């Protein structure tokens, strides 16, 4: 389990930096309110994860690279389902322990498999921004989502907004220490943390991410 935590902290932080390229979303991360932090985090995660595939398809003209990355990370061979494959559909709810923070982000992978590809005059291409979706919620709705196992696989709950901002500036934080010190609490299927860390590491390996 320990091996997964550094990828969650370091690579996820850097992916949000990648999402900030040519974006003003990073300005939201510096504001005091949890709602601003949630909006900024949601936007940067979506842009960061989508950047690699978008760049491959449209900037470098390498749609096969995006397809390969997608297949390696999100396609699961399963001969019990029609077509012999399904998609990784992990759902993560990121919150804090303080209700007044109003910091709630829901991260979903491949939430609508039927919309992963788009038809264009040049052919059918993977839509990189359909691979991941992010939403922010008020506390009462986030409470309801957390209790619904169909809505979320893993809840990642930080101590408060200040602790999240601190992590974003410390890419080498030991997540095990954070757990032991009650800075972070995990609820749900821990196996999804491994998958999230692996995807983040693979994104990082594919591009030259900016240093923190």
PDB file of C-alpha atoms in Angstrom:
ATOM      1  CA  UNK A   1       0.000   0.000   0.000  1.00  0.00           C
ATOM      2  CA  UNK A   2       2.875   2.361   0.830  1.00  0.00           C
ATOM      3  CA  UNK A   3       4.093   2.299  -2.788  1.00  0.00           C
ATOM      4  CA  UNK A   4       0.808   3.732  -4.033  1.00  0.00           C
ATOM      5  CA  UNK A   5       0.769   6.762  -1.767  1.00  0.00           C
ATOM      6  CA  UNK A   6       3.730   8.680  -3.263  1.00  0.00           C
ATOM      7  CA  UNK A   7       2.098   8.438  -6.684  1.00  0.00           C
ATOM      8  CA  UNK A   8      -1.113   9.837  -5.245  1.00  0.00           C
ATOM      9  CA  UNK A   9       0.692  12.826  -3.751  1.00  0.00           C
ATOM     10  CA  UNK A  10       3.549  13.638  -6.123  1.00  0.00           C
ATOM     11  CA  UNK A  11       2.115  12.713  -9.502  1.00  0.00           C
ATOM     12  CA  UNK A  12      -1.383  14.026  -8.803  1.00  0.00           C
ATOM     13  CA  UNK A  13       0.156  17.352  -7.756  1.00  0.00           C
ATOM     14  CA  UNK A  14       2.176  17.507 -10.956  1.00  0.00           C
ATOM     15  CA  UNK A  15      -0.813  16.564 -13.087  1.00  0.00           C
ATOM     16  CA  UNK A  16      -2.667  19.537 -11.644  1.00  0.00           C
ATOM     17  CA  UNK A  17       0.341  21.675 -12.604  1.00  0.00           C
ATOM     18  CA  UNK A  18       0.106  20.253 -16.112  1.00  0.00           C
ATOM     19  CA  UNK A  19      -3.531  21.248 -16.202  1.00  0.00           C
ATOM     20  CA  UNK A  20      -2.534  24.774 -15.263  1.00  0.00           C
ATOM     21  CA  UNK A  21      -0.556  25.234 -18.487  1.00  0.00           C
ATOM     22  CA  UNK A  22      -2.272  27.984 -20.494  1.00  0.00           C
ATOM     23  CA  UNK A  23      -4.971  28.114 -17.828  1.00  0.00           C
ATOM     24  CA  UNK A  24      -5.974  30.621 -15.166  1.00  0.00           C
ATOM     25  CA  UNK A  25      -7.441  27.862 -12.983  1.00  0.00           C
ATOM     26  CA  UNK A  26      -4.335  27.760 -10.791  1.00  0.00           C
ATOM     27  CA  UNK A  27      -5.266  31.194  -9.437  1.00  0.00           C
ATOM     28  CA  UNK A  28      -8.249  29.605  -7.727  1.00  0.00           C
ATOM     29  CA  UNK A  29      -5.942  27.320  -5.756  1.00  0.00           C
ATOM     30  CA  UNK A  30      -4.458  30.271  -3.891  1.00  0.00           C
ATOM     31  CA  UNK A  31      -7.763  31.641  -2.605  1.00  0.00           C
ATOM     32  CA  UNK A  32      -8.766  31.019   0.972  1.00  0.00           C
ATOM     33  CA  UNK A  33     -12.205  29.475   0.567  1.00  0.00           C
ATOM     34  CA  UNK A  34     -12.741  25.744   0.219  1.00  0.00           C
ATOM     35  CA  UNK A  35     -15.220  26.273  -2.599  1.00  0.00           C
ATOM     36  CA  UNK A  36     -12.582  28.064  -4.675  1.00  0.00           C
ATOM     37  CA  UNK A  37     -10.092  25.308  -3.904  1.00  0.00           C
ATOM     38  CA  UNK A  38     -12.586  22.644  -4.990  1.00  0.00           C
ATOM     39  CA  UNK A  39     -13.347  24.427  -8.270  1.00  0.00           C
ATOM     40  CA  UNK A  40      -9.656  24.890  -9.008  1.00  0.00           C
ATOM     41  CA  UNK A  41      -8.768  21.292  -8.154  1.00  0.00           C
ATOM     42  CA  UNK A  42     -11.636  19.939 -10.266  1.00  0.00           C
ATOM     43  CA  UNK A  43     -10.607  21.952 -13.298  1.00  0.00           C
ATOM     44  CA  UNK A  44      -6.892  21.210 -13.017  1.00  0.00           C
ATOM     45  CA  UNK A  45      -7.418  17.461 -12.579  1.00  0.00           C
ATOM     46  CA  UNK A  46      -9.657  17.299 -15.642  1.00  0.00           C
ATOM     47  CA  UNK A  47      -7.307  19.382 -17.773  1.00  0.00           C
ATOM     48  CA  UNK A  48      -4.225  17.565 -16.514  1.00  0.00           C
ATOM     49  CA  UNK A  49      -5.475  14.062 -17.227  1.00  0.00           C
ATOM     50  CA  UNK A  50      -6.898  15.115 -20.587  1.00  0.00           C
ATOM     51  CA  UNK A  51      -3.820  17.044 -21.697  1.00  0.00           C
ATOM     52  CA  UNK A  52      -1.716  14.077 -22.773  1.00  0.00           C
ATOM     53  CA  UNK A  53      -4.325  12.552 -25.063  1.00  0.00           C
ATOM     54  CA  UNK A  54      -5.445  15.935 -26.401  1.00  0.00           C
ATOM     55  CA  UNK A  55      -1.842  16.877 -27.173  1.00  0.00           C
ATOM     56  CA  UNK A  56      -1.218  13.560 -28.911  1.00  0.00           C
ATOM     57  CA  UNK A  57      -4.287  13.792 -31.116  1.00  0.00           C
ATOM     58  CA  UNK A  58      -4.375  17.447 -32.091  1.00  0.00           C
ATOM     59  CA  UNK A  59      -0.934  18.964 -31.561  1.00  0.00           C
ATOM     60  CA  UNK A  60       1.354  16.106 -32.526  1.00  0.00           C
ATOM     61  CA  UNK A  61      -0.980  14.327 -34.900  1.00  0.00           C
ATOM     62  CA  UNK A  62      -0.483  11.008 -33.082  1.00  0.00           C
ATOM     63  CA  UNK A  63      -3.958   9.664 -32.327  1.00  0.00           C
ATOM     64  CA  UNK A  64      -2.510   6.150 -32.073  1.00  0.00           C
ATOM     65  CA  UNK A  65      -0.449   7.272 -29.078  1.00  0.00           C
ATOM     66  CA  UNK A  66      -3.540   8.520 -27.279  1.00  0.00           C
ATOM     67  CA  UNK A  67      -5.358   5.298 -28.140  1.00  0.00           C
ATOM     68  CA  UNK A  68      -2.508   3.179 -26.785  1.00  0.00           C
ATOM     69  CA  UNK A  69      -2.355   5.167 -23.541  1.00  0.00           C
ATOM     70  CA  UNK A  70      -6.116   4.868 -23.137  1.00  0.00           C
ATOM     71  CA  UNK A  71      -6.115   1.120 -23.791  1.00  0.00           C
ATOM     72  CA  UNK A  72      -3.234   0.488 -21.383  1.00  0.00           C
ATOM     73  CA  UNK A  73      -4.798   2.447 -18.538  1.00  0.00           C
ATOM     74  CA  UNK A  74      -8.562   2.239 -18.932  1.00  0.00           C
ATOM     75  CA  UNK A  75      -9.509  -0.801 -21.025  1.00  0.00           C
ATOM     76  CA  UNK A  76     -10.139  -4.061 -19.152  1.00  0.00           C
ATOM     77  CA  UNK A  77     -10.472  -7.342 -21.050  1.00  0.00           C
ATOM     78  CA  UNK A  78     -13.607  -9.083 -19.867  1.00  0.00           C
ATOM     79  CA  UNK A  79     -15.078 -11.833 -22.036  1.00  0.00           C
ATOM     80  CA  UNK A  80     -18.192 -11.977 -19.859  1.00  0.00           C
ATOM     81  CA  UNK A  81     -19.451  -8.697 -21.317  1.00  0.00           C
ATOM     82  CA  UNK A  82     -20.496  -7.823 -24.896  1.00  0.00           C
ATOM     83  CA  UNK A  83     -17.470  -6.896 -26.996  1.00  0.00           C
ATOM     84  CA  UNK A  84     -15.054  -8.597 -24.607  1.00  0.00           C
ATOM     85  CA  UNK A  85     -13.959  -5.434 -22.856  1.00  0.00           C
ATOM     86  CA  UNK A  86     -15.074  -2.850 -20.349  1.00  0.00           C
ATOM     87  CA  UNK A  87     -13.594   0.377 -19.014  1.00  0.00           C
ATOM     88  CA  UNK A  88     -12.099   1.372 -15.692  1.00  0.00           C
ATOM     89  CA  UNK A  89     -14.770   3.495 -14.005  1.00  0.00           C
ATOM     90  CA  UNK A  90     -13.240   4.441 -10.658  1.00  0.00           C
ATOM     91  CA  UNK A  91     -15.011   7.189  -8.698  1.00  0.00           C
ATOM     92  CA  UNK A  92     -13.188   9.293  -6.086  1.00  0.00           C
ATOM     93  CA  UNK A  93     -14.676  11.820  -3.678  1.00  0.00           C
ATOM     94  CA  UNK A  94     -12.143  14.295  -2.283  1.00  0.00           C
ATOM     95  CA  UNK A  95     -13.292  16.153   0.845  1.00  0.00           C
ATOM     96  CA  UNK A  96     -12.128  17.644   4.130  1.00  0.00           C
ATOM     97  CA  UNK A  97     -13.152  16.782   7.686  1.00  0.00           C
ATOM     98  CA  UNK A  98     -14.482  20.307   8.295  1.00  0.00           C
ATOM     99  CA  UNK A  99     -18.009  20.832   6.895  1.00  0.00           C
ATOM    100  CA  UNK A 100     -17.485  24.605   6.844  1.00  0.00           C
ATOM    101  CA  UNK A 101     -14.712  24.155   4.274  1.00  0.00           C
ATOM    102  CA  UNK A 102     -17.245  23.252   1.576  1.00  0.00           C
ATOM    103  CA  UNK A 103     -14.446  21.437  -0.298  1.00  0.00           C
ATOM    104  CA  UNK A 104     -15.898  18.518  -2.248  1.00  0.00           C
ATOM    105  CA  UNK A 105     -14.652  17.195  -5.593  1.00  0.00           C
ATOM    106  CA  UNK A 106     -15.952  14.074  -7.349  1.00  0.00           C
ATOM    107  CA  UNK A 107     -13.507  12.563  -9.847  1.00  0.00           C
ATOM    108  CA  UNK A 108     -14.800   9.911 -12.268  1.00  0.00           C
ATOM    109  CA  UNK A 109     -13.063   7.884 -14.962  1.00  0.00           C
ATOM    110  CA  UNK A 110     -14.984   6.807 -18.083  1.00  0.00           C
ATOM    111  CA  UNK A 111     -18.389   7.641 -16.564  1.00  0.00           C
ATOM    112  CA  UNK A 112     -20.191   7.327 -19.928  1.00  0.00           C
ATOM    113  CA  UNK A 113     -18.502   4.637 -22.057  1.00  0.00           C
ATOM    114  CA  UNK A 114     -20.828   5.331 -24.967  1.00  0.00           C
ATOM    115  CA  UNK A 115     -19.477   8.861 -25.306  1.00  0.00           C
ATOM    116  CA  UNK A 116     -15.751   8.094 -25.203  1.00  0.00           C
ATOM    117  CA  UNK A 117     -15.421   8.352 -28.988  1.00  0.00           C
ATOM    118  CA  UNK A 118     -16.571  11.086 -31.337  1.00  0.00           C
ATOM    119  CA  UNK A 119     -17.231  10.880 -35.044  1.00  0.00           C
ATOM    120  CA  UNK A 120     -15.610  13.603 -37.138  1.00  0.00           C
ATOM    121  CA  UNK A 121     -15.201  14.168 -40.898  1.00  0.00           C
ATOM    122  CA  UNK A 122     -11.680  12.740 -40.499  1.00  0.00           C
ATOM    123  CA  UNK A 123     -12.808   9.601 -38.691  1.00  0.00           C
ATOM    124  CA  UNK A 124     -13.702   8.417 -35.200  1.00  0.00           C
ATOM    125  CA  UNK A 125     -11.433   9.652 -32.416  1.00  0.00           C
ATOM    126  CA  UNK A 126     -11.154   9.245 -28.694  1.00  0.00           C
ATOM    127  CA  UNK A 127     -12.494  12.292 -26.849  1.00  0.00           C
ATOM    128  CA  UNK A 128      -9.832  12.898 -24.166  1.00  0.00           C
ATOM    129  CA  UNK A 129     -12.118  15.012 -22.011  1.00  0.00           C
ATOM    130  CA  UNK A 130     -14.716  12.250 -21.808  1.00  0.00           C
ATOM    131  CA  UNK A 131     -12.190   9.960 -20.138  1.00  0.00           C
ATOM    132  CA  UNK A 132     -12.380  11.968 -16.923  1.00  0.00           C
ATOM    133  CA  UNK A 133     -15.087  14.163 -15.430  1.00  0.00           C
ATOM    134  CA  UNK A 134     -14.987  16.275 -12.300  1.00  0.00           C
ATOM    135  CA  UNK A 135     -17.774  17.908 -10.306  1.00  0.00           C
ATOM    136  CA  UNK A 136     -17.959  19.983  -7.155  1.00  0.00           C
ATOM    137  CA  UNK A 137     -20.759  19.817  -4.609  1.00  0.00           C
ATOM    138  CA  UNK A 138     -22.128  21.493  -1.533  1.00  0.00           C
ATOM    139  CA  UNK A 139     -21.740  19.628   1.757  1.00  0.00           C
ATOM    140  CA  UNK A 140     -25.244  18.171   1.912  1.00  0.00           C
ATOM    141  CA  UNK A 141     -25.052  16.647  -1.561  1.00  0.00           C
ATOM    142  CA  UNK A 142     -21.507  15.371  -0.949  1.00  0.00           C
ATOM    143  CA  UNK A 143     -22.806  13.689   2.222  1.00  0.00           C
ATOM    144  CA  UNK A 144     -25.435  11.839   0.192  1.00  0.00           C
ATOM    145  CA  UNK A 145     -22.933  10.804  -2.479  1.00  0.00           C
ATOM    146  CA  UNK A 146     -20.498   9.489   0.123  1.00  0.00           C
ATOM    147  CA  UNK A 147     -23.123   7.129   1.512  1.00  0.00           C
ATOM    148  CA  UNK A 148     -24.017   5.738  -1.928  1.00  0.00           C
ATOM    149  CA  UNK A 149     -21.631   2.962  -2.973  1.00  0.00           C
ATOM    150  CA  UNK A 150     -22.857   3.282  -6.552  1.00  0.00           C
ATOM    151  CA  UNK A 151     -21.689   6.910  -6.624  1.00  0.00           C
ATOM    152  CA  UNK A 152     -18.199   6.614  -5.119  1.00  0.00           C
ATOM    153  CA  UNK A 153     -15.539   3.917  -4.700  1.00  0.00           C
ATOM    154  CA  UNK A 154     -13.066   5.732  -2.465  1.00  0.00           C
ATOM    155  CA  UNK A 155     -13.404   8.803  -0.249  1.00  0.00           C
ATOM    156  CA  UNK A 156     -10.199  10.769   0.331  1.00  0.00           C
ATOM    157  CA  UNK A 157     -10.792  13.086   3.264  1.00  0.00           C
ATOM    158  CA  UNK A 158      -8.210  15.681   4.286  1.00  0.00           C
ATOM    159  CA  UNK A 159      -8.030  17.378   7.663  1.00  0.00           C
ATOM    160  CA  UNK A 160      -8.869  20.830   6.261  1.00  0.00           C
ATOM    161  CA  UNK A 161      -8.274  23.206   3.354  1.00  0.00           C
ATOM    162  CA  UNK A 162      -4.943  24.316   4.807  1.00  0.00           C
ATOM    163  CA  UNK A 163      -3.617  20.752   4.758  1.00  0.00           C
ATOM    164  CA  UNK A 164      -4.511  20.362   1.066  1.00  0.00           C
ATOM    165  CA  UNK A 165      -2.735  23.582   0.140  1.00  0.00           C
ATOM    166  CA  UNK A 166       0.282  22.392   2.100  1.00  0.00           C
ATOM    167  CA  UNK A 167       0.405  19.127   0.166  1.00  0.00           C
ATOM    168  CA  UNK A 168       0.238  20.896  -3.183  1.00  0.00           C
ATOM    169  CA  UNK A 169       3.490  22.648  -2.294  1.00  0.00           C
ATOM    170  CA  UNK A 170       5.217  19.513  -0.929  1.00  0.00           C
ATOM    171  CA  UNK A 171       5.445  16.873  -3.667  1.00  0.00           C
ATOM    172  CA  UNK A 172       7.533  14.473  -1.561  1.00  0.00           C
ATOM    173  CA  UNK A 173       5.157  14.206   1.390  1.00  0.00           C
ATOM    174  CA  UNK A 174       4.935  10.686   2.836  1.00  0.00           C
ATOM    175  CA  UNK A 175       1.261   9.764   2.644  1.00  0.00           C
ATOM    176  CA  UNK A 176       1.695   7.041   5.265  1.00  0.00           C
ATOM    177  CA  UNK A 177       2.780   9.690   7.771  1.00  0.00           C
ATOM    178  CA  UNK A 178      -0.241  11.763   6.798  1.00  0.00           C
ATOM    179  CA  UNK A 179      -2.514   8.815   7.503  1.00  0.00           C
ATOM    180  CA  UNK A 180      -0.865   8.095  10.848  1.00  0.00           C
ATOM    181  CA  UNK A 181      -1.171  11.755  11.832  1.00  0.00           C
ATOM    182  CA  UNK A 182      -4.843  11.880  10.782  1.00  0.00           C
ATOM    183  CA  UNK A 183      -4.173  14.465   8.072  1.00  0.00           C
ATOM    184  CA  UNK A 184      -5.738  12.132   5.500  1.00  0.00           C
ATOM    185  CA  UNK A 185      -8.446   9.518   5.977  1.00  0.00           C
ATOM    186  CA  UNK A 186      -9.446   6.903   3.384  1.00  0.00           C
ATOM    187  CA  UNK A 187     -12.847   5.230   3.261  1.00  0.00           C
ATOM    188  CA  UNK A 188     -13.937   2.623   0.738  1.00  0.00           C
ATOM    189  CA  UNK A 189     -12.059   0.355  -1.661  1.00  0.00           C
ATOM    190  CA  UNK A 190      -8.349   1.083  -1.137  1.00  0.00           C
ATOM    191  CA  UNK A 191      -7.526  -0.852  -4.295  1.00  0.00           C
ATOM    192  CA  UNK A 192      -8.684   2.137  -6.313  1.00  0.00           C
ATOM    193  CA  UNK A 193      -5.880   4.199  -4.773  1.00  0.00           C
ATOM    194  CA  UNK A 194      -3.366   1.899  -6.447  1.00  0.00           C
ATOM    195  CA  UNK A 195      -5.094   2.372  -9.797  1.00  0.00           C
ATOM    196  CA  UNK A 196      -5.245   6.144  -9.393  1.00  0.00           C
ATOM    197  CA  UNK A 197      -1.554   6.242  -8.517  1.00  0.00           C
ATOM    198  CA  UNK A 198      -0.651   4.032 -11.479  1.00  0.00           C
ATOM    199  CA  UNK A 199      -2.596   6.190 -13.939  1.00  0.00           C
ATOM    200  CA  UNK A 200      -1.002   9.337 -12.521  1.00  0.00           C
ATOM    201  CA  UNK A 201       2.462   7.820 -12.809  1.00  0.00           C
ATOM    202  CA  UNK A 202       1.833   6.796 -16.412  1.00  0.00           C
ATOM    203  CA  UNK A 203       0.663  10.301 -17.315  1.00  0.00           C
ATOM    204  CA  UNK A 204       3.795  11.717 -15.729  1.00  0.00           C
ATOM    205  CA  UNK A 205       5.982   9.239 -17.645  1.00  0.00           C
ATOM    206  CA  UNK A 206       4.510  10.275 -20.986  1.00  0.00           C
ATOM    207  CA  UNK A 207       5.147  14.011 -20.754  1.00  0.00           C
ATOM    208  CA  UNK A 208       7.745  16.369 -19.371  1.00  0.00           C
ATOM    209  CA  UNK A 209       5.816  17.707 -16.412  1.00  0.00           C
ATOM    210  CA  UNK A 210       6.915  21.023 -14.867  1.00  0.00           C
ATOM    211  CA  UNK A 211       8.838  20.767 -11.640  1.00  0.00           C
ATOM    212  CA  UNK A 212       7.103  21.815  -8.460  1.00  0.00           C
TER     213      UNK A 212
END
